[in-house]
Short mmCIF file of C-alpha atoms in Angstrom, two decimals:
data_model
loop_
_atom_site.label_atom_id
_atom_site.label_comp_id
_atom_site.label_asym_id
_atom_site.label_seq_id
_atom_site.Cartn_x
_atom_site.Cartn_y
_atom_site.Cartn_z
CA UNK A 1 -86.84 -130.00 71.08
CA UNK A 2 -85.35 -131.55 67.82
CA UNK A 3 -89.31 -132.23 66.90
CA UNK A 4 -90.26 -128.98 67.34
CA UNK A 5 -87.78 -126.87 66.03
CA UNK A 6 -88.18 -129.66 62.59
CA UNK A 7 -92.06 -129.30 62.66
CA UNK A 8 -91.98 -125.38 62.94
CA UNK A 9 -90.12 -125.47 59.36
CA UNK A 10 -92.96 -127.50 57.78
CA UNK A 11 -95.66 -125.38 59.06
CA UNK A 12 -94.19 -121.95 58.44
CA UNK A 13 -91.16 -121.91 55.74
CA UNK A 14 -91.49 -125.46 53.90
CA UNK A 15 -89.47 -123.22 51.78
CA UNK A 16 -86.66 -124.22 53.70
CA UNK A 17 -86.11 -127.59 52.38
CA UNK A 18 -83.05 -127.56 50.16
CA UNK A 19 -82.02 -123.80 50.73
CA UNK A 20 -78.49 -122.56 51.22
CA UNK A 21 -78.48 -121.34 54.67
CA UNK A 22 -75.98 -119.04 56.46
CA UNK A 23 -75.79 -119.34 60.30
CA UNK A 24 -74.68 -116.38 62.19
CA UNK A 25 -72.16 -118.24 65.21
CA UNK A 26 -70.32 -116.38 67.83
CA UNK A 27 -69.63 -119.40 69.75
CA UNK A 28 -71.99 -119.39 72.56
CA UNK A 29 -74.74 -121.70 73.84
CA UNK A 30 -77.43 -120.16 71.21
CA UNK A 31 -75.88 -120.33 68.03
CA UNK A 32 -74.11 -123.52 68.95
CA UNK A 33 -77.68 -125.45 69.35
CA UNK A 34 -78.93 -123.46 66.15
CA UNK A 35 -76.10 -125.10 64.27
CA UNK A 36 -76.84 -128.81 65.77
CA UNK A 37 -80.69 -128.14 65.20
CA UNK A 38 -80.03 -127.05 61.41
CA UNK A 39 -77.41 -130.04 60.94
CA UNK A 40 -80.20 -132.53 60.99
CA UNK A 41 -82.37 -130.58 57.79
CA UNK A 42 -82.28 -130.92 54.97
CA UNK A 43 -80.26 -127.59 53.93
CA UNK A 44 -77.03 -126.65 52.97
CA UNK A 45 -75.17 -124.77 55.43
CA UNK A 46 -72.59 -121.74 56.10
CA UNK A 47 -71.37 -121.07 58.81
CA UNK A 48 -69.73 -116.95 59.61
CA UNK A 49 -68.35 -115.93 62.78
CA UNK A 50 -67.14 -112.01 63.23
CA UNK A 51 -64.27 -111.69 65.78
CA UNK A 52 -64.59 -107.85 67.00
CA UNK A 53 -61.25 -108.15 68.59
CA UNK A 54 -63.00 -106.79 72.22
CA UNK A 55 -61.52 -109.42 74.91
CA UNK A 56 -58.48 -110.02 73.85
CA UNK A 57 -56.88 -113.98 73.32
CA UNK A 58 -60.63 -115.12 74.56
CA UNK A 59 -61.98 -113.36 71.32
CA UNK A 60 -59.38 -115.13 69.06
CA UNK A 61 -60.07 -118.53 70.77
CA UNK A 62 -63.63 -118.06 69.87
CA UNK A 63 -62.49 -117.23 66.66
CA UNK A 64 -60.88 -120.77 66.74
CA UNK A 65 -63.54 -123.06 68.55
CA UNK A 66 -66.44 -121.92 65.71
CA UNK A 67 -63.49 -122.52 63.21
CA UNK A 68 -63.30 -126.12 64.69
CA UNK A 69 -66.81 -126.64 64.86
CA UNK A 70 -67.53 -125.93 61.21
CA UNK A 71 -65.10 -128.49 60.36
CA UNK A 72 -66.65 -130.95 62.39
CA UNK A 73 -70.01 -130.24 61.19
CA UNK A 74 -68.13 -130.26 57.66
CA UNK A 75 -69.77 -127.09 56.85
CA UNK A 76 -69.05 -124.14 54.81
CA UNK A 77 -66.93 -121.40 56.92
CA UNK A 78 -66.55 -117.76 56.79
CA UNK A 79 -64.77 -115.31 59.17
CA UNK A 80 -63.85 -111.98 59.85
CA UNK A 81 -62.30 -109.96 62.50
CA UNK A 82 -62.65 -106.50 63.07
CA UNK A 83 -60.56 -103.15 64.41
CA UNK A 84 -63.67 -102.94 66.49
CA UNK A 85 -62.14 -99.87 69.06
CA UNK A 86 -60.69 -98.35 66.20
CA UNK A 87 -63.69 -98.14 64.37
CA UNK A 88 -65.85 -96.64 67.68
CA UNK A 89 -63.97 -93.53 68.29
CA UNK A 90 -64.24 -92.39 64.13
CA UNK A 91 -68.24 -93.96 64.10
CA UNK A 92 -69.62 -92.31 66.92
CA UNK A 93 -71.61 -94.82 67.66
CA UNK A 94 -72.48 -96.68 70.79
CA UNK A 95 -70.44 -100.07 70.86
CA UNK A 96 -73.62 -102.26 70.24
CA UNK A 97 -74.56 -100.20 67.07
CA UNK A 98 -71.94 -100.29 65.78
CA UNK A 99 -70.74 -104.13 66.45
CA UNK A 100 -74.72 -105.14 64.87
CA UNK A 101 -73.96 -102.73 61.66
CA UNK A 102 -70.37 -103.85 60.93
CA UNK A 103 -71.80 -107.49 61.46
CA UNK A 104 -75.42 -107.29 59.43
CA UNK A 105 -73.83 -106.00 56.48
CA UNK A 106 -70.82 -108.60 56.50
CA UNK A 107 -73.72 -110.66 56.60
CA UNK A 108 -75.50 -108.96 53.61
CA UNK A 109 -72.14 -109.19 51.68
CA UNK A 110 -71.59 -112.84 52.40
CA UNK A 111 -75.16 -113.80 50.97
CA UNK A 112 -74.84 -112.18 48.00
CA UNK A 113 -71.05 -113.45 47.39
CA UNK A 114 -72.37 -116.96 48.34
CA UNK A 115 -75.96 -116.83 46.71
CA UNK A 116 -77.28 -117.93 49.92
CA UNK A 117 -81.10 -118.29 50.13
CA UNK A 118 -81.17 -117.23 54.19
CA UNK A 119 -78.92 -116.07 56.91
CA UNK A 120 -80.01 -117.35 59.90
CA UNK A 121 -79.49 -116.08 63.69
CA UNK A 122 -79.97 -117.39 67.18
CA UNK A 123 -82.80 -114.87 68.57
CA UNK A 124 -84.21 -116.37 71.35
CA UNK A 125 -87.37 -115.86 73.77
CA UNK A 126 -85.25 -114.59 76.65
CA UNK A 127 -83.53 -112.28 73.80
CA UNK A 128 -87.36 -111.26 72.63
CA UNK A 129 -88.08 -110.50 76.64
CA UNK A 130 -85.07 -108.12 77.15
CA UNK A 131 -85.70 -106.35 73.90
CA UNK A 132 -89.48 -105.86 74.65
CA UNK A 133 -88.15 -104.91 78.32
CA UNK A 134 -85.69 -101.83 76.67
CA UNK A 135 -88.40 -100.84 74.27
CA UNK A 136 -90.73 -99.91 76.91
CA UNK A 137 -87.59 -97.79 78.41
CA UNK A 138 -87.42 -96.20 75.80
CA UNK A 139 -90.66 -95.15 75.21
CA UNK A 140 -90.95 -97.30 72.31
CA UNK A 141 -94.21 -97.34 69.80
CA UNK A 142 -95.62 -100.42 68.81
CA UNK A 143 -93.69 -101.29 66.51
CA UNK A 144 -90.93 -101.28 68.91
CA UNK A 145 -93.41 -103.33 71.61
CA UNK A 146 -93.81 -106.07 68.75
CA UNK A 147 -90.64 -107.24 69.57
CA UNK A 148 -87.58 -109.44 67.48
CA UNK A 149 -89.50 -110.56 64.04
CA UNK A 150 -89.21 -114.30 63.40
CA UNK A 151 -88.51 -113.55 59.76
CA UNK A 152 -87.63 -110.58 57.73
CA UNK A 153 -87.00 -111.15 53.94
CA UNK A 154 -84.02 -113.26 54.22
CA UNK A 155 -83.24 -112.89 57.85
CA UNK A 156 -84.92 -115.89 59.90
CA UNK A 157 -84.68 -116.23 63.50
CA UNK A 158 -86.11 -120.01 64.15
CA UNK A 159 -85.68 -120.31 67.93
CA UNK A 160 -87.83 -117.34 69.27
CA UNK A 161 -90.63 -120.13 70.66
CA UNK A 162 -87.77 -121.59 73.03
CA UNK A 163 -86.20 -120.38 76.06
CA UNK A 164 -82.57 -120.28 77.11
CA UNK A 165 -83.55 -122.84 80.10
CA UNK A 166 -84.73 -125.06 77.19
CA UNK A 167 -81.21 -124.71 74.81
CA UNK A 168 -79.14 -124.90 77.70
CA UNK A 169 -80.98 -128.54 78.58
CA UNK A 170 -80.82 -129.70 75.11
CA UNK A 171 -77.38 -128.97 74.76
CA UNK A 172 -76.25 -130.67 77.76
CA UNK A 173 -78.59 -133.88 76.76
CA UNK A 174 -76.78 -133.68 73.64
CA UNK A 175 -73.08 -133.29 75.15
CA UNK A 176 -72.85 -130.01 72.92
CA UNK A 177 -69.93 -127.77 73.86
CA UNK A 178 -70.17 -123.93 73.49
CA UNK A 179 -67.98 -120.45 74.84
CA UNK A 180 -69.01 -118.79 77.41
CA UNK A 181 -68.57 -114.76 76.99
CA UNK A 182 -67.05 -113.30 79.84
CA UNK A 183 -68.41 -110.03 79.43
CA UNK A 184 -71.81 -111.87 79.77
CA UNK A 185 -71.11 -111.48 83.64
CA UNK A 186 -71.03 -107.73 83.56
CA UNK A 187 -74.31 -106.08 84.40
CA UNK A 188 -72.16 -102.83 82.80
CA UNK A 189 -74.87 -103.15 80.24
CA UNK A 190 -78.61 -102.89 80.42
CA UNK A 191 -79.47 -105.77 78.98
CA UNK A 192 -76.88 -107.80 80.80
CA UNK A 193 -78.79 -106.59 84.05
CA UNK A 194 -82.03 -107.35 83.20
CA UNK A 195 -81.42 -110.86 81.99
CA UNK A 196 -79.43 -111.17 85.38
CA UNK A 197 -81.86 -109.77 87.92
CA UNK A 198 -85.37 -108.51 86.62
CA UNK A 199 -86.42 -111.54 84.28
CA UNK A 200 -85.20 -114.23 86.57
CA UNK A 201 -87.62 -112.46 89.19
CA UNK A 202 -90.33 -112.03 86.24
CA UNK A 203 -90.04 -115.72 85.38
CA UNK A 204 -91.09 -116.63 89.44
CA UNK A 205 -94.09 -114.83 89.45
CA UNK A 206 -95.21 -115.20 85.98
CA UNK A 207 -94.10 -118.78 84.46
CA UNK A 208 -95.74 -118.30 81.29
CA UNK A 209 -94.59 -114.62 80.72
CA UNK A 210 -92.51 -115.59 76.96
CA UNK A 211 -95.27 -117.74 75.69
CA UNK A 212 -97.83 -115.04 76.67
CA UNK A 213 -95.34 -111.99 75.45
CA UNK A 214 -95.31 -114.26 72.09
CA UNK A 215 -99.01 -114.12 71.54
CA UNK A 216 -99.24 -110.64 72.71
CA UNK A 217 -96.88 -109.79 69.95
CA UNK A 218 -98.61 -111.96 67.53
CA UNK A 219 -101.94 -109.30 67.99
CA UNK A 220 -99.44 -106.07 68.28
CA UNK A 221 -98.33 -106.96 64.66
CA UNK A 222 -101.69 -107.62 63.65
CA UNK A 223 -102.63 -103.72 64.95
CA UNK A 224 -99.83 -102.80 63.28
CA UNK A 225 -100.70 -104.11 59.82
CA UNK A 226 -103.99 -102.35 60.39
CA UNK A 227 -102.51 -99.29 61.41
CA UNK A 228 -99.88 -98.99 58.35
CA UNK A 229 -102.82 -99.84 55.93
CA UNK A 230 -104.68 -96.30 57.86
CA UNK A 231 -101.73 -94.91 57.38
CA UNK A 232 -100.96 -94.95 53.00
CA UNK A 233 -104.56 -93.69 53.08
CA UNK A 234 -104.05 -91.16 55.50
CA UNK A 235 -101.05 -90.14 53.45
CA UNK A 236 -102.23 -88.68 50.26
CA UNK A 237 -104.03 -86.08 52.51
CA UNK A 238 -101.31 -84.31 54.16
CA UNK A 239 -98.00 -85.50 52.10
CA UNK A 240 -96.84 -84.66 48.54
CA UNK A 241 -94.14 -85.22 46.57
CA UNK A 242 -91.75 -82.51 45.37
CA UNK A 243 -88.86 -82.13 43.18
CA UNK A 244 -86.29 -82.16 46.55
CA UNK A 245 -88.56 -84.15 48.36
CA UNK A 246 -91.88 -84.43 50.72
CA UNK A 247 -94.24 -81.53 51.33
CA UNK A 248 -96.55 -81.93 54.70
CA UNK A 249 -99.74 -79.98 55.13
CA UNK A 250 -99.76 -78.20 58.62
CA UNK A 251 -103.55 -77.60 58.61
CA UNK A 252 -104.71 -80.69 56.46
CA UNK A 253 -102.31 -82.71 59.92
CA UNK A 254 -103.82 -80.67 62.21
CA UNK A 255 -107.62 -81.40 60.69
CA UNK A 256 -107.33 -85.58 61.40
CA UNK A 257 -105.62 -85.21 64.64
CA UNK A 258 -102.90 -86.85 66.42
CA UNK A 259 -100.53 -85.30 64.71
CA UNK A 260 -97.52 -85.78 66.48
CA UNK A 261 -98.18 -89.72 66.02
CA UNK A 262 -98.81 -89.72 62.32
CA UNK A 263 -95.84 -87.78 62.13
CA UNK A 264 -93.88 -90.23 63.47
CA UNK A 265 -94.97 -93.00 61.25
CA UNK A 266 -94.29 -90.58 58.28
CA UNK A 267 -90.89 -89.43 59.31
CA UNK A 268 -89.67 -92.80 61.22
CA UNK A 269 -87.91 -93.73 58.06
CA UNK A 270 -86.27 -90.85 57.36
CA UNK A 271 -84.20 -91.34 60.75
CA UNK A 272 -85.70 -88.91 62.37
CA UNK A 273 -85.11 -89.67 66.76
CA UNK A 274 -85.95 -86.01 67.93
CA UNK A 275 -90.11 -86.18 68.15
CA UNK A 276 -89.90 -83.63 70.68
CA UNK A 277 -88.16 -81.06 68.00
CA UNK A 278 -90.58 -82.27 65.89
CA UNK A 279 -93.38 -81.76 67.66
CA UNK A 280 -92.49 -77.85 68.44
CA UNK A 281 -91.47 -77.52 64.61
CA UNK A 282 -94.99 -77.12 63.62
CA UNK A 283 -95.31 -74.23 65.88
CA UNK A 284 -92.11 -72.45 65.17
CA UNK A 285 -90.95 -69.35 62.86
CA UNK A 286 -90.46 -70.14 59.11
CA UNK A 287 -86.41 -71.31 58.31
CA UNK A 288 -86.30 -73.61 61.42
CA UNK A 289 -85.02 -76.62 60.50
CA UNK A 290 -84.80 -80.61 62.20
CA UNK A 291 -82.24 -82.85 60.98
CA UNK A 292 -81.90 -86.37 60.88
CA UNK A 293 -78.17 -88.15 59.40
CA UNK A 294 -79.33 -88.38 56.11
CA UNK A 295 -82.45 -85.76 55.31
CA UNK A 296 -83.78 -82.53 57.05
CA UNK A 297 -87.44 -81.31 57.83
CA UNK A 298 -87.76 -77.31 57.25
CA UNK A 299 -91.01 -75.50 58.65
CA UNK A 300 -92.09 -72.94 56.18
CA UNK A 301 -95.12 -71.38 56.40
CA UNK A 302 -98.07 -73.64 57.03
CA UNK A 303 -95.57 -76.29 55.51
CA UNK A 304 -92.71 -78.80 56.81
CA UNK A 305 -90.60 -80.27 53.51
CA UNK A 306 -88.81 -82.94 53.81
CA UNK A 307 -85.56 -83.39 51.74
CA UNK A 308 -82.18 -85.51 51.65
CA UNK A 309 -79.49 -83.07 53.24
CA UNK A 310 -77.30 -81.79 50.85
CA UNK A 311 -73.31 -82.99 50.99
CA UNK A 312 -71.69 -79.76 51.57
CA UNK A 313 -69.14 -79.27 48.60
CA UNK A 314 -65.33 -78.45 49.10
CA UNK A 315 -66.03 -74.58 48.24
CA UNK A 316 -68.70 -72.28 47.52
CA UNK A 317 -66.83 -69.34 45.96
CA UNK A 318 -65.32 -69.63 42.46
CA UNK A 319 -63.01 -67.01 40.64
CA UNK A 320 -63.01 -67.58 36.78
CA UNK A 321 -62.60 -65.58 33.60
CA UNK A 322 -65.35 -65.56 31.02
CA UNK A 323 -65.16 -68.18 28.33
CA UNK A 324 -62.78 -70.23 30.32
CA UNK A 325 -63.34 -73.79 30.72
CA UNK A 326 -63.06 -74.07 34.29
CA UNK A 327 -65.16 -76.90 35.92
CA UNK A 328 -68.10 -75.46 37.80
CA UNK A 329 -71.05 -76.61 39.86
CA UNK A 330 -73.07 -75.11 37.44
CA UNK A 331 -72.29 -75.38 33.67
CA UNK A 332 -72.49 -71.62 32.45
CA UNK A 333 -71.53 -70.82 28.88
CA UNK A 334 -71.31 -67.83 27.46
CA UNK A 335 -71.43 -66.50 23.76
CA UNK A 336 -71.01 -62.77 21.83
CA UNK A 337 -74.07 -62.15 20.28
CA UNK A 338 -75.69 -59.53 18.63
CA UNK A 339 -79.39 -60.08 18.65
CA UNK A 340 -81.11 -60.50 22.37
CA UNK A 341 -85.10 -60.61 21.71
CA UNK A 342 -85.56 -64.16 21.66
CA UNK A 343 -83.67 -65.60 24.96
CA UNK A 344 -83.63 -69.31 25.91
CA UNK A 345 -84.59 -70.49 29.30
CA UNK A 346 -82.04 -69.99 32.01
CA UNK A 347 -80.47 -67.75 29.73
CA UNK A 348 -79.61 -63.64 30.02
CA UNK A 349 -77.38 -61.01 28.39
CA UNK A 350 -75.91 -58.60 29.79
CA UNK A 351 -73.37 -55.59 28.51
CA UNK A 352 -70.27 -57.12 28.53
CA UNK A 353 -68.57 -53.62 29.16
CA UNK A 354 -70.20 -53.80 32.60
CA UNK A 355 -68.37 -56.67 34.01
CA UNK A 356 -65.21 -56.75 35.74
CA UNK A 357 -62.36 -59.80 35.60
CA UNK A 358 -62.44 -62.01 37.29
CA UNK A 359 -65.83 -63.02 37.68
CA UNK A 360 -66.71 -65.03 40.80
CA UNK A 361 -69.67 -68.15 41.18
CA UNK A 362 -70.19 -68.18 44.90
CA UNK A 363 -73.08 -69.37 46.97
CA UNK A 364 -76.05 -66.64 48.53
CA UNK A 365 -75.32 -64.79 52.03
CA UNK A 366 -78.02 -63.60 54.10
CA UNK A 367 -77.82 -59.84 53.50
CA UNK A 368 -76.93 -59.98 50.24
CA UNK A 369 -79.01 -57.39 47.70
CA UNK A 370 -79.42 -56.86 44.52
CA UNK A 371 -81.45 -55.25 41.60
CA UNK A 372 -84.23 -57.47 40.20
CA UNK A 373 -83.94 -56.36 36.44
CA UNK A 374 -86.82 -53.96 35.56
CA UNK A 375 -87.55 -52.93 38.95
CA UNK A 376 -86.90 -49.56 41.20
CA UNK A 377 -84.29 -49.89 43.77
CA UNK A 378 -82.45 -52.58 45.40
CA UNK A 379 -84.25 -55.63 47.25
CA UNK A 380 -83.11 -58.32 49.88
CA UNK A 381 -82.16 -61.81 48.29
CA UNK A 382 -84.21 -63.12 50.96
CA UNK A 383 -87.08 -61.12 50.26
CA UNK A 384 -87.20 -62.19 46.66
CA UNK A 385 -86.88 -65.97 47.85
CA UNK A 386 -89.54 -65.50 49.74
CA UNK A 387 -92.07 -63.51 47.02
CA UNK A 388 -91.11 -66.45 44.24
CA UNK A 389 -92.06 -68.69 47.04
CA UNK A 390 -88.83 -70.81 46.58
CA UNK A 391 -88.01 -73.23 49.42
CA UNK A 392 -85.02 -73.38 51.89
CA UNK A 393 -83.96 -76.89 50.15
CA UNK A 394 -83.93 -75.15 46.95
CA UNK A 395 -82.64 -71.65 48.11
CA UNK A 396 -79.46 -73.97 49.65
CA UNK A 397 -78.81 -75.28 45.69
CA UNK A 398 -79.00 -71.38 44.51
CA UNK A 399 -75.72 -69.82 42.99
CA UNK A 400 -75.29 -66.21 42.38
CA UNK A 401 -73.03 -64.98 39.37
CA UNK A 402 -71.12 -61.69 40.09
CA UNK A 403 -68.84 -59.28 39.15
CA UNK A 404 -66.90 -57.96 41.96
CA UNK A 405 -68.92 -57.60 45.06
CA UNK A 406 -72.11 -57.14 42.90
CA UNK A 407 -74.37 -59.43 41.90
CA UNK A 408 -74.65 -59.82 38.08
CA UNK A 409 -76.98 -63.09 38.36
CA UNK A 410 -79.29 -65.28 40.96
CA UNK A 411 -78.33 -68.15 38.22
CA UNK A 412 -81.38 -69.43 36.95
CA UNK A 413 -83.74 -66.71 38.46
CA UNK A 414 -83.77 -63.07 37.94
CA UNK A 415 -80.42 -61.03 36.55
CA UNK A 416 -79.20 -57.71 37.65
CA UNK A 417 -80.34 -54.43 36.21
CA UNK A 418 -77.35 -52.69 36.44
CA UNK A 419 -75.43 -54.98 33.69
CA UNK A 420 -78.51 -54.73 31.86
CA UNK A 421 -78.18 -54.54 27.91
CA UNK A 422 -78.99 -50.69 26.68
CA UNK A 423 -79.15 -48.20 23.46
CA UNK A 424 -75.36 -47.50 24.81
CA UNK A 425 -74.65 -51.05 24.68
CA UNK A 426 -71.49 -51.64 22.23
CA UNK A 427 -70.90 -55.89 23.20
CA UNK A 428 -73.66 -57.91 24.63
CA UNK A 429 -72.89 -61.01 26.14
CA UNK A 430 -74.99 -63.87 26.36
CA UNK A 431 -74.53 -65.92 29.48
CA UNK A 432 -76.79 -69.20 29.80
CA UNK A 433 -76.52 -72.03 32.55
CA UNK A 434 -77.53 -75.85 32.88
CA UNK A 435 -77.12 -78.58 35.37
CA UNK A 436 -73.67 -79.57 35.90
CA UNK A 437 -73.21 -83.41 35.45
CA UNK A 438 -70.09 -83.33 38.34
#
């Protein structure tokens, strides 16, 4: 095995030679013949171990045997334990999502802090089996069928080509000692169950099943390749940039077909896991909206605009006096003037006899009305949003400045004709906005 594992290095990363090299180690029979394997390069080695604090003393005496181990390799040797129970109930987060983010970006932390070339883990072809298994459960797409990538920027996972069978015989040949997990034993988890009772019975009727899974994945990722490359030119047709975000063209979709897949690949991303919702947004009313955790997809019209959700701020109604310095979440100044022809972009005056103290900064209701200065009558907010065309991400940003319960302002859009400046007017106030740096 020694021969292989050392040839596989000068066929695919002769890179290797030399690097700095951090080995992910919990303690069990994987990670334990990674470390022996790497011992024997020609690298220089780290060794990190996370303790999520899950069994009890059997975590802390793993904590203790990979502690042990590193000296005896006389390796570098990082640790860190975790309030792993603690963290679950304020995450929300299933346990194994959680335990692989708090320990990836340890990881991430430790290479940068170290200047380590690689971080290293001990992925192996029974791990690449049970993965490929669950993806197919979950109605995975290809990507998800291609399985656990042998490399990924700095992320290398060397022993993919070898079985557990085969790590379990080498380390007994070699007299290594490991930890066995005891939740290992607990078909409580998926995974757990299939590597207990469907593989083993996958194995006896087809032998080869890893090695053929392994060139199986070898073409998926080749389709894939092909498929992302149809994909950027596919792009340009149906999805443009905006100021907030991503605008996607119903009809030009709808025109090349499968449109629920090439929304997918679009969106993935974006962390996007409701296709379904999705896939019945492009039929629904304008305003309805999909969210992922970090953006939102809003149909409107014969559009769906993508856009980072916005962090809702502490308040969204301000009371203020006029030429106070109050901080705001828009900047507004305003300024006694006498002469109104010439007026600067987001800029207005009004008749300062009009307004009533204390003037309030709050955000649009639906409902609310005004009167669009130099029209008849009153008119829906809405309804003007919707004849200037503005979007629901930028309607959301939209502040309205008013005096009393009447609007004096949509800041940045259209002021009020009843504070409008006229032959009666005796003060005229100039009232201007920009973007607030807070």
């Amino acid at each position: 095995m020694l021969t292989t594992f050392s040839a596989q290095f000068g066929e695919t990363l002769p890179e290797i030679k030399g690097a700095k090299v951090l080995i992910a180690c919990s303690g069990g029979l994987d990670s334990c013949v990674l470390l022996h394997l790497m011992a024997q390069q020609d690298c220089e080695l780290l060794v990190a171990h996370c303790n999520f604090k899950l069994r009890g003393a059997e975590s802390d005496q793993d904590q203790e045997f990979v502690r042990e181990l590193a000296a005896k390799y006389k390796v570098g040797y990082f640790e860190k334990s975790f309030d792993t129970k603690a963290l679950l109930e304020q995450s929300g987060e299933s346990l194994q999502m959680l335990a692989r983010r708090l320990r990836y970006d340890w990881f991430e932390q430790l290479l940068q802090e170290q200047q380590a070339d690689y971080l290293m883990t001990a992925h192996h072809a029974d791990d690449n089996l049970e993965t490929f298994l669950i993806n197919i459960n979950r109605a995975s797409g290809i990507k998800g069928l291609c399985g656990i990538p042998s490399h990924n920027d700095k992320l290398l996972r060397p022993l993919l080509s070898f079985d557990r069978d085969t790590l379990r015989a080498y380390a007994k040949k070699k007299g290594l000692a490991w930890r066995e997990d005891s939740s290992n034993a607990s078909d409580a988890y998926l995974r757990n169950a299939l590597r207990h009772h469907v593989i083993p019975a996958l194995k006896e009727q087809l032998p080869d099943i890893e090695n053929q899974l392994l060139q199986t994945q070898t073409y998926l990722q080749q389709d894939l390749k092909l498929l992302a490359n149809f994909i950027e030119q596919l792009k340009d047709k149906v999805w443009q940039p905006t100021v907030n975000g991503m605008t996607i063209d119903l009809a030009a979709l709808s025109e090349i077909g499968a449109a629920d897949a090439l929304l997918f690949h679009l969106l993935r991303d974006y962390g996007f896991t409701d296709w379904k919702a999705i896939g019945e947004l492009k039929q629904a009313q304008t305003g309805k909206k999909v969210y992922s955790t970090t953006h939102q997809l809003l149909k409107d019209r014969e559009q769906l605009l993508l856009s980072k959700k916005e962090i809702s701020t502490p308040a969204a109604y301000f009371e203020f006096e006029a030429f106070s310095t109050q901080e705001l979440p828009v900047a507004l100044q305003f300024k006694k003037v006498s002469d109104w022809s010439k007026l600067a972009n987001h800029t207005i005056v009004v008749d300062q006899d009009r307004l009533s103290s204390p003037l309030i900064l709050r955000k649009w209701q639906p409902g609310d009305r005004f009167f669009p200065l130099g029209m008849q009558g009153s008119k829906k907010l809405s309804d003007y949003f919707t004849d200037q065309k503005i979007s629901g991400p930028e309607k959301e940003k939209i502040w309205l400045l008013c005096s009393g319960s009447e609007i004096v302002w949509v800041v940045g859009y259209r002021a009020d004709d009843r504070f409008k400046v006229t032959e009666n007017t005796k003060n005229l106030l100039q009232i201007s906005c920009a973007a607030s740096s807070h």
